[in-house]
PDB file of N, CA and C in Angstrom:
ATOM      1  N   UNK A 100       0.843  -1.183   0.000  1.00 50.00           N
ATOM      2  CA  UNK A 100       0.000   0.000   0.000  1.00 50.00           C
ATOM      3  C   UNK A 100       0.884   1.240   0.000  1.00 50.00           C
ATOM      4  N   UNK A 101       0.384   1.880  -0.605  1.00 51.00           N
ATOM      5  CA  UNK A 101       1.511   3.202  -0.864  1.00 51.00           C
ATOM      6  C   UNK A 101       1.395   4.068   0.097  1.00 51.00           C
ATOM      7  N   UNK A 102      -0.094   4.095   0.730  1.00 50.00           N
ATOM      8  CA  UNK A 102       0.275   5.189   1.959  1.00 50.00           C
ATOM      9  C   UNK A 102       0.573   4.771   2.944  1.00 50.00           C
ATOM     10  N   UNK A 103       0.877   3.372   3.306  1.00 54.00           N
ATOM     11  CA  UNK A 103       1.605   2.382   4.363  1.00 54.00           C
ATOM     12  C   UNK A 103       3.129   2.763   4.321  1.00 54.00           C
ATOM     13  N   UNK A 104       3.485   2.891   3.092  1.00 54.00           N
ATOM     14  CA  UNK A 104       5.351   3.592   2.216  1.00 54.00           C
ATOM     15  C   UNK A 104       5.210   4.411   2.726  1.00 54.00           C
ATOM     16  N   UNK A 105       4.744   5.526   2.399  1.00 52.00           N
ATOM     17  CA  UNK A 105       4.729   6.660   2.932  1.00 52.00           C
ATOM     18  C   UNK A 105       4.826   7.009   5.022  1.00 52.00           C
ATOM     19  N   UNK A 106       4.287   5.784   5.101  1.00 53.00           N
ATOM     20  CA  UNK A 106       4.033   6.560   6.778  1.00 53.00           C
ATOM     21  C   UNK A 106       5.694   5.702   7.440  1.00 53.00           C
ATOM     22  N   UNK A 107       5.635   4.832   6.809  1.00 56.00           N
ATOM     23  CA  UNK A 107       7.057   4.182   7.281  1.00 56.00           C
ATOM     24  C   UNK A 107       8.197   4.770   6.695  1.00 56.00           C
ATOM     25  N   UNK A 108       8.090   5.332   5.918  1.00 58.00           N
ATOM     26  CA  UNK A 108       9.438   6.216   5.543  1.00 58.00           C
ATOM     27  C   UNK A 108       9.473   7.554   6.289  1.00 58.00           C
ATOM     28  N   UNK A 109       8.135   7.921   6.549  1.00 58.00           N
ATOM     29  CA  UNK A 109       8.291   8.971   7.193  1.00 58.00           C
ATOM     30  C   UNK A 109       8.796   8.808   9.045  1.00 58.00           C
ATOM     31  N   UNK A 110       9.110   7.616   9.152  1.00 59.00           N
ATOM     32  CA  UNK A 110       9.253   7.206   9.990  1.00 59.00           C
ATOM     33  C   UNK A 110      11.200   6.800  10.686  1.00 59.00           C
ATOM     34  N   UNK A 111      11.695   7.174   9.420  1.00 66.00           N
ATOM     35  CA  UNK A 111      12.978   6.610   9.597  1.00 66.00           C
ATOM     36  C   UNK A 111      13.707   8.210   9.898  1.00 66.00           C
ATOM     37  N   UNK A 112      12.968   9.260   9.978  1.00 71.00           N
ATOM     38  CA  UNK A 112      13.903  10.184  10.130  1.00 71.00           C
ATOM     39  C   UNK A 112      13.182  11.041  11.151  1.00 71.00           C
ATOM     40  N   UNK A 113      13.842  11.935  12.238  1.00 79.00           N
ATOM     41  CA  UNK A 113      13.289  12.070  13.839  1.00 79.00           C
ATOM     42  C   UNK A 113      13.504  14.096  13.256  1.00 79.00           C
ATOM     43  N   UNK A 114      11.803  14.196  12.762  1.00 86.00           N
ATOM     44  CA  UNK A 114      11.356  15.361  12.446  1.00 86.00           C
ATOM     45  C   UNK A 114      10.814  15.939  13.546  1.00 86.00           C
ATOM     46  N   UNK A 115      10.992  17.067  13.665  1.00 89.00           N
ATOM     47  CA  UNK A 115      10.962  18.115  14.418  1.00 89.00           C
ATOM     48  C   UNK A 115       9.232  18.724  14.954  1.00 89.00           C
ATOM     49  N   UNK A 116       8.675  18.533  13.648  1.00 90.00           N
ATOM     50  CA  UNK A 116       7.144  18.838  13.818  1.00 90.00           C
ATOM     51  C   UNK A 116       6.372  17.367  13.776  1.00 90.00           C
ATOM     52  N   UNK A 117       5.933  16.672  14.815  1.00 90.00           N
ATOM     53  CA  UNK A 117       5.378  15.990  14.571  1.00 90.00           C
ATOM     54  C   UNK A 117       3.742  15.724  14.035  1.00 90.00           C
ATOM     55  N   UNK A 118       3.187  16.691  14.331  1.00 94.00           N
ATOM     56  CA  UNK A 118       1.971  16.621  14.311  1.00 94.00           C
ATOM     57  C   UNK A 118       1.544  17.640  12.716  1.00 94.00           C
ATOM     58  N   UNK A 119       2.754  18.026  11.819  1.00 95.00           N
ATOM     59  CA  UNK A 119       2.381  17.537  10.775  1.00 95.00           C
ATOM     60  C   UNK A 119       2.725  16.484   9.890  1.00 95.00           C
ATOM     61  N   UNK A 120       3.777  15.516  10.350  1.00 93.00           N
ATOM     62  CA  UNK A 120       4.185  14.021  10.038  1.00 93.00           C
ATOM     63  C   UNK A 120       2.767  13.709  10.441  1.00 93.00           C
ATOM     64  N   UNK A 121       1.512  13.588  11.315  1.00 93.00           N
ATOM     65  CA  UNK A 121       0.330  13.111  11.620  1.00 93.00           C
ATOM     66  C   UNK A 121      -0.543  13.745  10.643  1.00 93.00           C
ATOM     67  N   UNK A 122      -0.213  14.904  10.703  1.00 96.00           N
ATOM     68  CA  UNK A 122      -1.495  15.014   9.283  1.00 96.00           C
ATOM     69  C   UNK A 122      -1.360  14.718   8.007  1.00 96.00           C
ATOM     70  N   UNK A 123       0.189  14.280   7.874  1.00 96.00           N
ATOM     71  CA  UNK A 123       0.255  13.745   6.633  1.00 96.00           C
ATOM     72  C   UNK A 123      -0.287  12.349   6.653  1.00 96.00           C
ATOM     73  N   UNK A 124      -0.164  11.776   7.726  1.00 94.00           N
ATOM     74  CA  UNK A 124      -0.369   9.929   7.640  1.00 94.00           C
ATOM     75  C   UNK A 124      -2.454  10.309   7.340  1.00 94.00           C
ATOM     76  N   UNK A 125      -3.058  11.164   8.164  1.00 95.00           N
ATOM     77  CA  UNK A 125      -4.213  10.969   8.616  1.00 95.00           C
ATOM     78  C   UNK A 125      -4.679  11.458   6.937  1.00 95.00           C
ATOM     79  N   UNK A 126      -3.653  12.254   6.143  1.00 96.00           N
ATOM     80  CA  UNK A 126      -4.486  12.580   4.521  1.00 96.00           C
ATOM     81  C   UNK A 126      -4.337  11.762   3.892  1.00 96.00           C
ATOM     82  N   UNK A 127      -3.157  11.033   3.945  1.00 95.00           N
ATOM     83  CA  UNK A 127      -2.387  10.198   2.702  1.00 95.00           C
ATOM     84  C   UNK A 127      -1.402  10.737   2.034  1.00 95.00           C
ATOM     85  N   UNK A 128      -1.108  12.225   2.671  1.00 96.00           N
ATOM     86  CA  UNK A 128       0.378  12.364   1.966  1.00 96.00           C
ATOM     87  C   UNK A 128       1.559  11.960   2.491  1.00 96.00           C
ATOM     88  N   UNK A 129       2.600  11.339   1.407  1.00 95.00           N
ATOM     89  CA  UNK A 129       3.911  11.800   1.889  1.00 95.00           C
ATOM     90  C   UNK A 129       4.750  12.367   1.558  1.00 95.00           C
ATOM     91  N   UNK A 130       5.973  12.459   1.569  1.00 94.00           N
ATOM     92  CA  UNK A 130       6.801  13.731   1.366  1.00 94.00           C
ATOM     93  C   UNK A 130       6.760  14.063  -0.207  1.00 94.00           C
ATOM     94  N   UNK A 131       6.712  12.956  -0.523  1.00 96.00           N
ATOM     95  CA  UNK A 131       6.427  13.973  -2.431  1.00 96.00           C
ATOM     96  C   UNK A 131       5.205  14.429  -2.271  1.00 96.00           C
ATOM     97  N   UNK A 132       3.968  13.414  -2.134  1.00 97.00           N
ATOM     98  CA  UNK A 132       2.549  14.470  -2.586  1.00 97.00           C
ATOM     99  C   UNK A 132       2.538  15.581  -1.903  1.00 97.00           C
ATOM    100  N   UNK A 133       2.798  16.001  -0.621  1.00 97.00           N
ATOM    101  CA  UNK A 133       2.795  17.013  -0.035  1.00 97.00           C
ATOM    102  C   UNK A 133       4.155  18.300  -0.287  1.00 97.00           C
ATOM    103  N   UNK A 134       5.155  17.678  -0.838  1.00 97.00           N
ATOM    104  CA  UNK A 134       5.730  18.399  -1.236  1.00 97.00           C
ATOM    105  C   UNK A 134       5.294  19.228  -2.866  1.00 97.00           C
ATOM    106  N   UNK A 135       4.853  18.396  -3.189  1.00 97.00           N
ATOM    107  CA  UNK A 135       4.047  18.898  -4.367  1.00 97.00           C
ATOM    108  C   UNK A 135       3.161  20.191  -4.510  1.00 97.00           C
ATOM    109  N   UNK A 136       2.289  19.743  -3.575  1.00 97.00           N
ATOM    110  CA  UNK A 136       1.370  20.855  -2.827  1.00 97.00           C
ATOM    111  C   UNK A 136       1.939  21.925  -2.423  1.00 97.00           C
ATOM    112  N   UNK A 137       3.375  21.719  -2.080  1.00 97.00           N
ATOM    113  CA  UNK A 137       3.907  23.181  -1.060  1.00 97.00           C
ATOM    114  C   UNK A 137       4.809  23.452  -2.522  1.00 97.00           C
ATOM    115  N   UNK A 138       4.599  22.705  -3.453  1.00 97.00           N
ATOM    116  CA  UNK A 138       5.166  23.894  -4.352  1.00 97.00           C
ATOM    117  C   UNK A 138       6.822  23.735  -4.541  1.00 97.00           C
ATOM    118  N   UNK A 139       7.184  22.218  -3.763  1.00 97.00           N
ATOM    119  CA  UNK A 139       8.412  22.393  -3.849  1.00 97.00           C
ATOM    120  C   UNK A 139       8.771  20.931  -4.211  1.00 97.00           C
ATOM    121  N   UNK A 140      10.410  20.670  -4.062  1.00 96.00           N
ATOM    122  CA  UNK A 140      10.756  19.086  -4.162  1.00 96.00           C
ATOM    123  C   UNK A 140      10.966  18.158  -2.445  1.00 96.00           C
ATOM    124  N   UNK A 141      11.231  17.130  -2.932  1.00 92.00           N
ATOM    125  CA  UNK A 141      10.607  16.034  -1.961  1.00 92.00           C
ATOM    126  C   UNK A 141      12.228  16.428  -0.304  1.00 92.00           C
ATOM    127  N   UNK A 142      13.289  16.898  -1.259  1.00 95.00           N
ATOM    128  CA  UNK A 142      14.248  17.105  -0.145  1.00 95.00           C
ATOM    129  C   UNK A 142      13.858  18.616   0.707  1.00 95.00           C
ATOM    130  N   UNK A 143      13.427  19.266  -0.387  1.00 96.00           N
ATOM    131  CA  UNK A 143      13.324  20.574   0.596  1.00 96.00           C
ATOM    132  C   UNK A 143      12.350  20.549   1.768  1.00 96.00           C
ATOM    133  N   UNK A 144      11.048  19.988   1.370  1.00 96.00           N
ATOM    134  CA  UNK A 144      10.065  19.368   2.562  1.00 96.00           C
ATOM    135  C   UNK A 144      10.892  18.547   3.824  1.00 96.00           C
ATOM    136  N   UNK A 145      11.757  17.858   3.095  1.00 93.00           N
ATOM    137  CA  UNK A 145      12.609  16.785   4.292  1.00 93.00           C
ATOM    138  C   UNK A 145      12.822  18.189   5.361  1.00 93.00           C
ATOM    139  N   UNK A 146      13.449  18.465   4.501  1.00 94.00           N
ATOM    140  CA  UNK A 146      14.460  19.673   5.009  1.00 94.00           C
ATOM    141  C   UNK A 146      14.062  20.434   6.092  1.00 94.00           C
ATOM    142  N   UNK A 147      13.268  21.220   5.992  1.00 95.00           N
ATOM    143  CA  UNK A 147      12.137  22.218   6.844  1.00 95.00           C
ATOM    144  C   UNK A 147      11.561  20.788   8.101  1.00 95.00           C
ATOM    145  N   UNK A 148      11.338  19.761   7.472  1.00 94.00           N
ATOM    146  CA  UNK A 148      10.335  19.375   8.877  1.00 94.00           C
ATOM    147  C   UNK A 148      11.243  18.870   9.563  1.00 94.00           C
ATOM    148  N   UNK A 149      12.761  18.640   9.407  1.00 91.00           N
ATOM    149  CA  UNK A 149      13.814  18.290  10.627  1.00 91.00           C
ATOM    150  C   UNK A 149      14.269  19.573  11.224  1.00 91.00           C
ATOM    151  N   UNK A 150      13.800  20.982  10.580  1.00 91.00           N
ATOM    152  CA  UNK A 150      13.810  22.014  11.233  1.00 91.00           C
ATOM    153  C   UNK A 150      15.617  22.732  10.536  1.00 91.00           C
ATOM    154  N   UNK A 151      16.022  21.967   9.557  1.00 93.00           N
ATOM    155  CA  UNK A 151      17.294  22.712   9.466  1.00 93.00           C
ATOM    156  C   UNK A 151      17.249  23.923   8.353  1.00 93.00           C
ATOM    157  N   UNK A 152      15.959  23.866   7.936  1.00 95.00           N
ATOM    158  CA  UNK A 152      15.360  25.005   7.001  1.00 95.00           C
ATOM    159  C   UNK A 152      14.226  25.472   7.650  1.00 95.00           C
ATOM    160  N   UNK A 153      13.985  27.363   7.626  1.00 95.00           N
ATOM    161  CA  UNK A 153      12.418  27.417   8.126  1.00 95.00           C
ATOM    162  C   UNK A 153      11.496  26.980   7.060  1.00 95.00           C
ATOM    163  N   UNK A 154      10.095  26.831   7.571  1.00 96.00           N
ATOM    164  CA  UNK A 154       9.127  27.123   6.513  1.00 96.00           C
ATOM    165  C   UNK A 154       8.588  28.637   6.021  1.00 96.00           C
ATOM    166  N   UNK A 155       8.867  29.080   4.598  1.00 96.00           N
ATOM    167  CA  UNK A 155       8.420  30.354   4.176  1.00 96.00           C
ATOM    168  C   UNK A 155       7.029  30.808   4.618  1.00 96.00           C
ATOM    169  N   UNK A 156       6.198  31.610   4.694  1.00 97.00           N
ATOM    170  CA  UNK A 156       4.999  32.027   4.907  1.00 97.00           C
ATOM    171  C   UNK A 156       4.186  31.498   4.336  1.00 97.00           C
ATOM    172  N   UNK A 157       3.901  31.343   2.757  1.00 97.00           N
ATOM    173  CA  UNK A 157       2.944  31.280   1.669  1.00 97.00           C
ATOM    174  C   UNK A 157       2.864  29.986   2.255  1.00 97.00           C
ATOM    175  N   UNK A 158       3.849  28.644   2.569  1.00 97.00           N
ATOM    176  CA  UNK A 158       3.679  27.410   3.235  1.00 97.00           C
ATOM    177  C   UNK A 158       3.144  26.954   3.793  1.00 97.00           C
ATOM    178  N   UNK A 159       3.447  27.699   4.866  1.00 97.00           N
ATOM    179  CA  UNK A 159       2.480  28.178   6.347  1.00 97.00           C
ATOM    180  C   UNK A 159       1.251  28.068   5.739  1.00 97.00           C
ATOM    181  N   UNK A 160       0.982  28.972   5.745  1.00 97.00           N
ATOM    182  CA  UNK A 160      -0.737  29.036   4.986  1.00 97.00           C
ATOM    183  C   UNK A 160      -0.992  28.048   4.176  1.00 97.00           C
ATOM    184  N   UNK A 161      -0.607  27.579   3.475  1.00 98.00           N
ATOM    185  CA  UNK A 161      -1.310  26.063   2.455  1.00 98.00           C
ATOM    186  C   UNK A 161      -1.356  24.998   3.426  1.00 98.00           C
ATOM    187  N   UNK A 162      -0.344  24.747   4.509  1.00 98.00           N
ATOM    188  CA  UNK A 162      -0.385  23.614   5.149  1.00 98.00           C
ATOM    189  C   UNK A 162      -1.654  24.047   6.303  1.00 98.00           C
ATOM    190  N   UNK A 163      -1.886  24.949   6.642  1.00 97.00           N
ATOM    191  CA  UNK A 163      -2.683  25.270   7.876  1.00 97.00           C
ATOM    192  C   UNK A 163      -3.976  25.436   7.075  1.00 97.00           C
ATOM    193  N   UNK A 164      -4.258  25.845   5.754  1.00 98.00           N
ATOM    194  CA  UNK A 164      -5.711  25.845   4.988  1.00 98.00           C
ATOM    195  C   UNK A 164      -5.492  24.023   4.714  1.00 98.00           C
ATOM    196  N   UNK A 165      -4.435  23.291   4.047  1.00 97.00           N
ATOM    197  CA  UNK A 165      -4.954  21.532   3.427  1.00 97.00           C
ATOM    198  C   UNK A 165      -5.295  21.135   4.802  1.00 97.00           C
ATOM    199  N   UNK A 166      -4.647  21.439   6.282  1.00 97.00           N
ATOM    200  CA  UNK A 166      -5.026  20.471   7.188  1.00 97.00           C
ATOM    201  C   UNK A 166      -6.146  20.859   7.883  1.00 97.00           C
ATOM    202  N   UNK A 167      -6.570  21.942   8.144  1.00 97.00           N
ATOM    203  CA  UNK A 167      -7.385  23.112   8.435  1.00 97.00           C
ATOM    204  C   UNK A 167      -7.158  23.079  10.259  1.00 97.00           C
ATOM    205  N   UNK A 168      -6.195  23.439  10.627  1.00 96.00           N
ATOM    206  CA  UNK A 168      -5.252  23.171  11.482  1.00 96.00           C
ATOM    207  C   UNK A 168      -4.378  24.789  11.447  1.00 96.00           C
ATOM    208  N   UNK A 169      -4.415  24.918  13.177  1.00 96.00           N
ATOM    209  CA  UNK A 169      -4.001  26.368  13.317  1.00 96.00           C
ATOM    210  C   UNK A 169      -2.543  26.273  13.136  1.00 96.00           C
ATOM    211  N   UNK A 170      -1.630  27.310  13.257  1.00 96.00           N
ATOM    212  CA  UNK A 170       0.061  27.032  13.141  1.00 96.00           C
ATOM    213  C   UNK A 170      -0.003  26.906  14.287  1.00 96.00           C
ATOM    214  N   UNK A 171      -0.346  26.791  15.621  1.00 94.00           N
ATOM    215  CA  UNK A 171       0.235  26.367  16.791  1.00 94.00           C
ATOM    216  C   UNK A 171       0.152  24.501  17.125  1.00 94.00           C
ATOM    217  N   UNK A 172      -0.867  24.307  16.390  1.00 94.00           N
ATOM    218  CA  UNK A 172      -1.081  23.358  16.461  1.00 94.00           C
ATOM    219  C   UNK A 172       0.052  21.936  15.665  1.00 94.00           C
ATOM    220  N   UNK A 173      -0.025  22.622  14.201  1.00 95.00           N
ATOM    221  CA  UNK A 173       0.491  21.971  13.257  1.00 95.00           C
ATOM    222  C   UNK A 173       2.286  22.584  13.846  1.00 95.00           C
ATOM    223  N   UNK A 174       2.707  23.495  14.445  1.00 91.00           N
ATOM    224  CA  UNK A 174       4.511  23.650  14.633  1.00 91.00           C
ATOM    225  C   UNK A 174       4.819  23.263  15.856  1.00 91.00           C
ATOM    226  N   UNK A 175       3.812  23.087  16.596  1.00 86.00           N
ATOM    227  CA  UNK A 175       4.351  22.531  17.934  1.00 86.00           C
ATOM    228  C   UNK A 175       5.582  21.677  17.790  1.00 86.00           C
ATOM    229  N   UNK A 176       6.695  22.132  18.702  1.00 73.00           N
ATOM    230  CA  UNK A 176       8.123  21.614  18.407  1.00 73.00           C
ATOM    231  C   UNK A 176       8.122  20.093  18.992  1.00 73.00           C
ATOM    232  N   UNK A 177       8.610  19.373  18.581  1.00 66.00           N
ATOM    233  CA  UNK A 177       8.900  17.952  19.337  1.00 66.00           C
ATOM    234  C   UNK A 177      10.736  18.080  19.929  1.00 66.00           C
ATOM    235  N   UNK A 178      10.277  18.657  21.293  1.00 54.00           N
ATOM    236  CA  UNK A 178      11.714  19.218  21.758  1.00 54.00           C
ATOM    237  C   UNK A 178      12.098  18.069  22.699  1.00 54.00           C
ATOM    238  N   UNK A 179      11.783  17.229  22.734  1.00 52.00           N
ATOM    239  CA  UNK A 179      11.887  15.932  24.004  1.00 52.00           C
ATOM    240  C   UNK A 179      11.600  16.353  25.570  1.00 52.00           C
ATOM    241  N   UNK A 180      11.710  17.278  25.641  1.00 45.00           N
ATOM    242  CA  UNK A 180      11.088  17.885  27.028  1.00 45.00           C
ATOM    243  C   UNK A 180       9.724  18.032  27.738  1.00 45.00           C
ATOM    244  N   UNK A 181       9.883  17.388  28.674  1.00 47.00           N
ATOM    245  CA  UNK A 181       8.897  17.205  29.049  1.00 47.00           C
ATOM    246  C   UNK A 181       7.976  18.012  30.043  1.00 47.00           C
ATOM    247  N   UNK A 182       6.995  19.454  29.657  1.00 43.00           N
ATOM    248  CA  UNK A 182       6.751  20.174  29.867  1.00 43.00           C
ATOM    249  C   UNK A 182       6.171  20.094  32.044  1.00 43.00           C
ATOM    250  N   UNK A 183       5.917  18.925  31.947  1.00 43.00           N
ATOM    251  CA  UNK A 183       5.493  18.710  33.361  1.00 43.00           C
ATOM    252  C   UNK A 183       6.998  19.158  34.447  1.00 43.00           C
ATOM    253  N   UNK A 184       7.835  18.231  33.903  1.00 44.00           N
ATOM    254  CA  UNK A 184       8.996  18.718  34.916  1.00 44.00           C
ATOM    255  C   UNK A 184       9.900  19.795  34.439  1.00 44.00           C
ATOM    256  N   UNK A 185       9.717  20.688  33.226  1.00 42.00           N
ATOM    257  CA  UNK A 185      10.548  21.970  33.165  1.00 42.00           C
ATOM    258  C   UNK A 185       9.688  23.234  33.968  1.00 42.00           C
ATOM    259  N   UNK A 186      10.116  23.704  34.541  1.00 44.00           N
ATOM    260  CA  UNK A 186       9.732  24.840  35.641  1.00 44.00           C
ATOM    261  C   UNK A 186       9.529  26.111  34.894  1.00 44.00           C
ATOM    262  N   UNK A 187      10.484  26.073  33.697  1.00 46.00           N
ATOM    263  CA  UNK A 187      10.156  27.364  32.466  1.00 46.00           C
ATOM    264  C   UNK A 187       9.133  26.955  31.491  1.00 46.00           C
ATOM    265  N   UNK A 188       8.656  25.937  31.859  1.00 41.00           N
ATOM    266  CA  UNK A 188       7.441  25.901  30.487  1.00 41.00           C
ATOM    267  C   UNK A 188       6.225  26.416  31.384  1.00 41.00           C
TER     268      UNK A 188
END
C-alpha cells in the first residue's frame, strides 16, 4: 500500500514537527505528494520538517488551509522535554 510507504518512511527520520508528520499519515500524503502541494521538491520538505530550514509564509498558509489546522497546532516543536517537569514551560 503506498500510503503504508509513505508513513514508514516517514518514519525513519526524527522530524521536528510531529503533528504535521500526523497530518500527513491521517491525509495520505507523503513527502512527495505534499511536497508537491507546497510547491516544492521532496528534499526541501525533508528539510524544513527536521527544522534545518524554516518554513516560508505562503507554506504556512497552504499547510494550515490543506489540514485546516491552526500554526500552533500543526509547529508545535517535538523538543523531548517534558513540559510537566521543566519549571520554564
Amino acid at each position: 500500500n503506498c500510503v503504508r510507504k509513505g508513513v514508514q518512511e516517514l518514519k525513519k527520520v526524527n522530524y521536528i514537527f510531529p503533528n504535521i508528520v500526523a497530518e500527513m499519515a491521517r491525509n495520505g500524503d507523503n513527502l512527495q505528494t505534499l511536497a508537491k502541494k507546497l510547491g516544492m521538491g521532496y528534499q526541501a520538505l525533508s528539510v524544513r520538517l527536521q527544522g534545518k530550514k524554516s518554513f516560508e509564509l505562503p507554506e504556512i498558509f497552504i499547510l494550515m488551509k490543506l489540514y485546516k489546522r491552526s500554526f500552533e497546532t500543526l509547529f508545535e516543536e517535538n523538543t523531548g522535554i517534558d513540559a510537566s517537569t521543566n519549571p520554564a514551560a
